[in-house]
Amino acid sequence: GQVTAIVGTNGSGKSTMIKLINRLYPMKEGELTLGSERASDTSLRSWRRKFAVVSQKTALFSGTLRDNIAYGVEDASEEAVMNAVKVAGLSELVNERGLDYDVGVAGSKLSGGEAQRVSIARAIVKNPDYLILDEATANLDTQTEAAVTSGIAELMRGRTTIVIAHDYATIEHADNIIVMRDGRVEDYGGREEMLARNPYMKLMMEG
């Protein structure tokens, strides 16, 4: 139920860590576990069912809004889809164009903010145990970012969340912070203690 932020300079290994957690890369050494559950003893399908990822590169495909929102969830109900639309801030778009609106190749008929909201709605429908936010608002303008952040905050409520970010504002409410450097965990701890002792965290706060 807590929020853990992963921070570090470009190339420090943040995104690689996320890909390992989501099992996009095979583990060459060490062990990946969720509590007492080992990844090596769990099917990939079962493992990934527990996670939802919202990243700066929204993965949409040709098809309707409904299909993109319900992607990966078998027999998603209309009620679940419409609830996700509301929470993700897509109501205006759906009221205007409908759930059967074709979003175009890779979501080309949607703005960046709309595509990001679809990604949030998809995560809401999936209702995951674990949420991964990989710089989810990095490419949005200030006004759109504020709207998308509202949907993300609702999605995070009561859910174990991992956040990757470059700016302090995104992680100021994190319970735990991991600082990475050169592919390794350099430091780890609660937000207040990390601000007090870690040079990288102090630089982030100062902007």
C-alpha positions as CSV (number, residue, x, y, z in Angstrom):
1,G,0.0,0.0,0.0
2,Q,3.0,2.3,-0.1
3,V,4.7,4.5,-2.8
4,T,8.3,3.8,-3.6
5,A,10.1,6.2,-5.9
6,I,13.2,5.2,-8.0
7,V,15.4,8.2,-8.9
8,G,18.8,8.7,-10.5
9,T,20.5,10.3,-13.4
10,N,19.9,9.1,-17.0
11,G,21.4,5.7,-17.6
12,S,21.5,4.8,-13.9
13,G,19.3,1.8,-14.4
14,K,15.8,2.9,-13.3
15,S,14.0,1.7,-16.4
16,T,16.0,-1.5,-16.5
17,M,14.9,-2.2,-13.0
18,I,11.3,-1.7,-14.0
19,K,11.7,-4.1,-16.9
20,L,13.2,-6.7,-14.6
21,I,10.3,-6.4,-12.2
22,N,7.8,-6.7,-15.0
23,R,9.9,-9.7,-16.4
24,L,10.6,-8.1,-19.8
25,Y,14.2,-9.2,-19.3
26,P,15.2,-12.6,-17.9
27,M,17.0,-12.7,-14.6
28,K,20.7,-13.6,-15.1
29,E,21.4,-13.8,-11.4
30,G,19.7,-13.1,-8.1
31,E,16.0,-13.8,-7.3
32,L,12.9,-11.7,-8.0
33,T,10.1,-12.2,-5.4
34,L,6.8,-10.7,-4.4
35,G,6.6,-11.5,-0.7
36,S,7.3,-15.2,-0.6
37,E,6.3,-15.8,-4.3
38,R,9.3,-16.3,-6.5
39,A,9.2,-15.2,-10.2
40,S,10.9,-18.4,-11.2
41,D,8.0,-20.5,-9.8
42,T,5.3,-18.3,-11.3
43,S,4.0,-18.2,-14.9
44,L,4.7,-15.0,-16.8
45,R,0.9,-14.5,-17.4
46,S,0.1,-14.9,-13.7
47,W,2.9,-12.6,-12.7
48,R,2.1,-9.8,-15.2
49,R,-1.6,-10.0,-14.3
50,K,-0.6,-8.4,-10.9
51,F,0.9,-5.3,-12.6
52,A,-0.2,-2.3,-14.5
53,V,2.3,0.1,-16.1
54,V,1.6,3.7,-17.1
55,S,4.6,5.2,-18.9
56,Q,5.6,8.3,-20.9
57,K,5.3,6.2,-24.0
58,T,1.7,5.2,-24.2
59,A,1.2,1.8,-26.0
60,L,-2.1,2.2,-28.0
61,F,-3.2,0.2,-31.0
62,S,-5.6,0.7,-33.9
63,G,-9.1,0.1,-32.7
64,T,-11.8,1.7,-30.6
65,L,-11.5,3.6,-27.3
66,R,-13.3,0.7,-25.7
67,D,-10.8,-1.9,-27.0
68,N,-7.8,0.1,-25.9
69,I,-9.2,0.8,-22.4
70,A,-10.2,-2.9,-21.8
71,Y,-7.1,-4.3,-23.4
72,G,-5.7,-7.3,-21.4
73,V,-8.9,-7.7,-19.3
74,E,-11.2,-10.5,-20.5
75,D,-14.9,-9.8,-20.3
76,A,-14.5,-6.2,-18.9
77,S,-17.9,-4.9,-18.1
78,E,-19.4,-1.7,-19.5
79,E,-19.7,-0.5,-16.0
80,A,-16.0,-1.1,-15.3
81,V,-15.0,0.7,-18.5
82,M,-17.2,3.7,-17.8
83,N,-15.9,4.0,-14.3
84,A,-12.4,4.0,-15.7
85,V,-13.4,6.7,-18.2
86,K,-14.7,8.9,-15.4
87,V,-11.7,8.4,-13.0
88,A,-9.2,8.9,-15.9
89,G,-10.8,12.2,-17.0
90,L,-12.0,10.8,-20.4
91,S,-15.7,11.6,-20.0
92,E,-15.6,14.6,-22.3
93,L,-13.9,12.7,-25.0
94,V,-16.3,9.7,-24.7
95,N,-19.4,11.9,-24.6
96,E,-18.2,13.7,-27.7
97,R,-16.9,10.7,-29.8
98,G,-18.2,7.6,-28.1
99,L,-16.5,4.4,-26.9
100,D,-16.5,3.0,-30.5
101,Y,-14.4,5.9,-31.8
102,D,-11.4,4.6,-33.7
103,V,-8.2,6.0,-32.2
104,G,-6.1,5.5,-35.3
105,V,-2.8,3.8,-35.8
106,A,-1.0,3.8,-32.4
107,G,-3.6,6.3,-31.1
108,S,-2.7,8.8,-33.7
109,K,-6.1,10.5,-33.6
110,L,-5.7,11.3,-29.9
111,S,-3.7,14.1,-28.3
112,G,-0.8,13.2,-25.9
113,G,-2.9,13.9,-22.9
114,E,-5.9,11.9,-24.2
115,A,-3.6,8.9,-25.0
116,Q,-2.2,9.1,-21.5
117,R,-5.6,9.1,-20.0
118,V,-6.5,6.0,-22.0
119,S,-3.4,4.4,-20.5
120,I,-4.6,5.3,-17.0
121,A,-8.1,4.1,-17.7
122,R,-6.6,0.8,-18.9
123,A,-4.8,0.4,-15.6
124,I,-8.0,1.2,-13.7
125,V,-9.9,-1.5,-15.5
126,K,-7.1,-4.0,-14.8
127,N,-7.3,-3.2,-11.1
128,P,-3.8,-4.4,-10.4
129,D,-2.1,-5.3,-7.1
130,Y,1.0,-3.3,-8.2
131,L,1.2,-0.1,-10.2
132,I,4.3,1.1,-12.0
133,L,4.5,4.8,-13.1
134,D,7.4,5.3,-15.4
135,E,7.7,9.1,-15.8
136,A,4.0,9.0,-16.7
137,T,3.6,12.8,-17.2
138,A,7.0,13.6,-18.6
139,N,5.9,14.7,-22.1
140,L,2.8,16.6,-21.2
141,D,2.2,20.4,-21.0
142,T,1.5,21.9,-17.6
143,Q,-2.3,22.1,-18.0
144,T,-2.6,18.5,-19.3
145,E,-0.2,17.2,-16.7
146,A,-2.4,18.6,-13.9
147,A,-5.4,16.8,-15.3
148,V,-3.6,13.5,-15.8
149,T,-2.0,13.7,-12.4
150,S,-5.5,13.8,-10.8
151,G,-6.4,10.5,-12.5
152,I,-3.1,9.0,-11.5
153,A,-3.6,10.0,-7.9
154,E,-7.0,8.2,-7.8
155,L,-5.4,5.1,-9.4
156,M,-2.7,5.1,-6.8
157,R,-5.1,5.3,-3.8
158,G,-4.4,2.3,-1.5
159,R,-2.3,0.6,-4.1
160,T,1.4,-0.5,-3.9
161,T,3.1,1.9,-6.4
162,I,6.5,2.2,-7.9
163,V,7.3,5.7,-9.4
164,I,10.2,6.6,-11.6
165,A,10.7,10.4,-11.9
166,H,13.3,13.1,-12.5
167,D,11.6,15.9,-10.6
168,Y,11.0,16.3,-6.9
169,A,7.4,17.3,-7.2
170,T,6.5,13.9,-8.5
171,I,8.0,12.0,-5.6
172,E,7.4,14.4,-2.7
173,H,4.7,12.2,-1.2
174,A,6.7,8.9,-1.6
175,D,7.0,6.7,1.4
176,N,10.3,5.2,0.3
177,I,13.0,6.3,-2.1
178,I,15.6,4.3,-4.0
179,V,18.6,6.2,-5.5
180,M,20.3,4.4,-8.4
181,R,23.7,5.0,-9.9
182,D,25.6,3.0,-12.6
183,G,23.1,0.1,-12.5
184,R,23.2,-0.3,-8.7
185,V,21.1,0.8,-5.7
186,E,23.2,3.6,-4.2
187,D,20.9,4.4,-1.3
188,Y,17.5,3.6,0.1
189,G,15.2,4.9,2.8
190,G,12.3,7.0,3.9
191,R,11.8,10.4,2.2
192,E,12.8,12.5,5.2
193,E,16.0,10.5,6.0
194,M,17.0,10.5,2.3
195,L,16.6,14.3,2.0
196,A,18.8,14.7,5.1
197,R,21.6,12.5,3.9
198,N,21.6,11.8,0.2
199,P,23.3,14.4,-2.1
200,Y,21.3,13.4,-5.2
201,M,18.0,13.9,-3.3
202,K,19.1,17.3,-2.1
203,L,19.9,18.3,-5.7
204,M,16.4,17.2,-6.7
205,M,14.7,19.2,-4.0
206,E,16.7,22.3,-4.9
207,G,15.6,21.9,-8.5
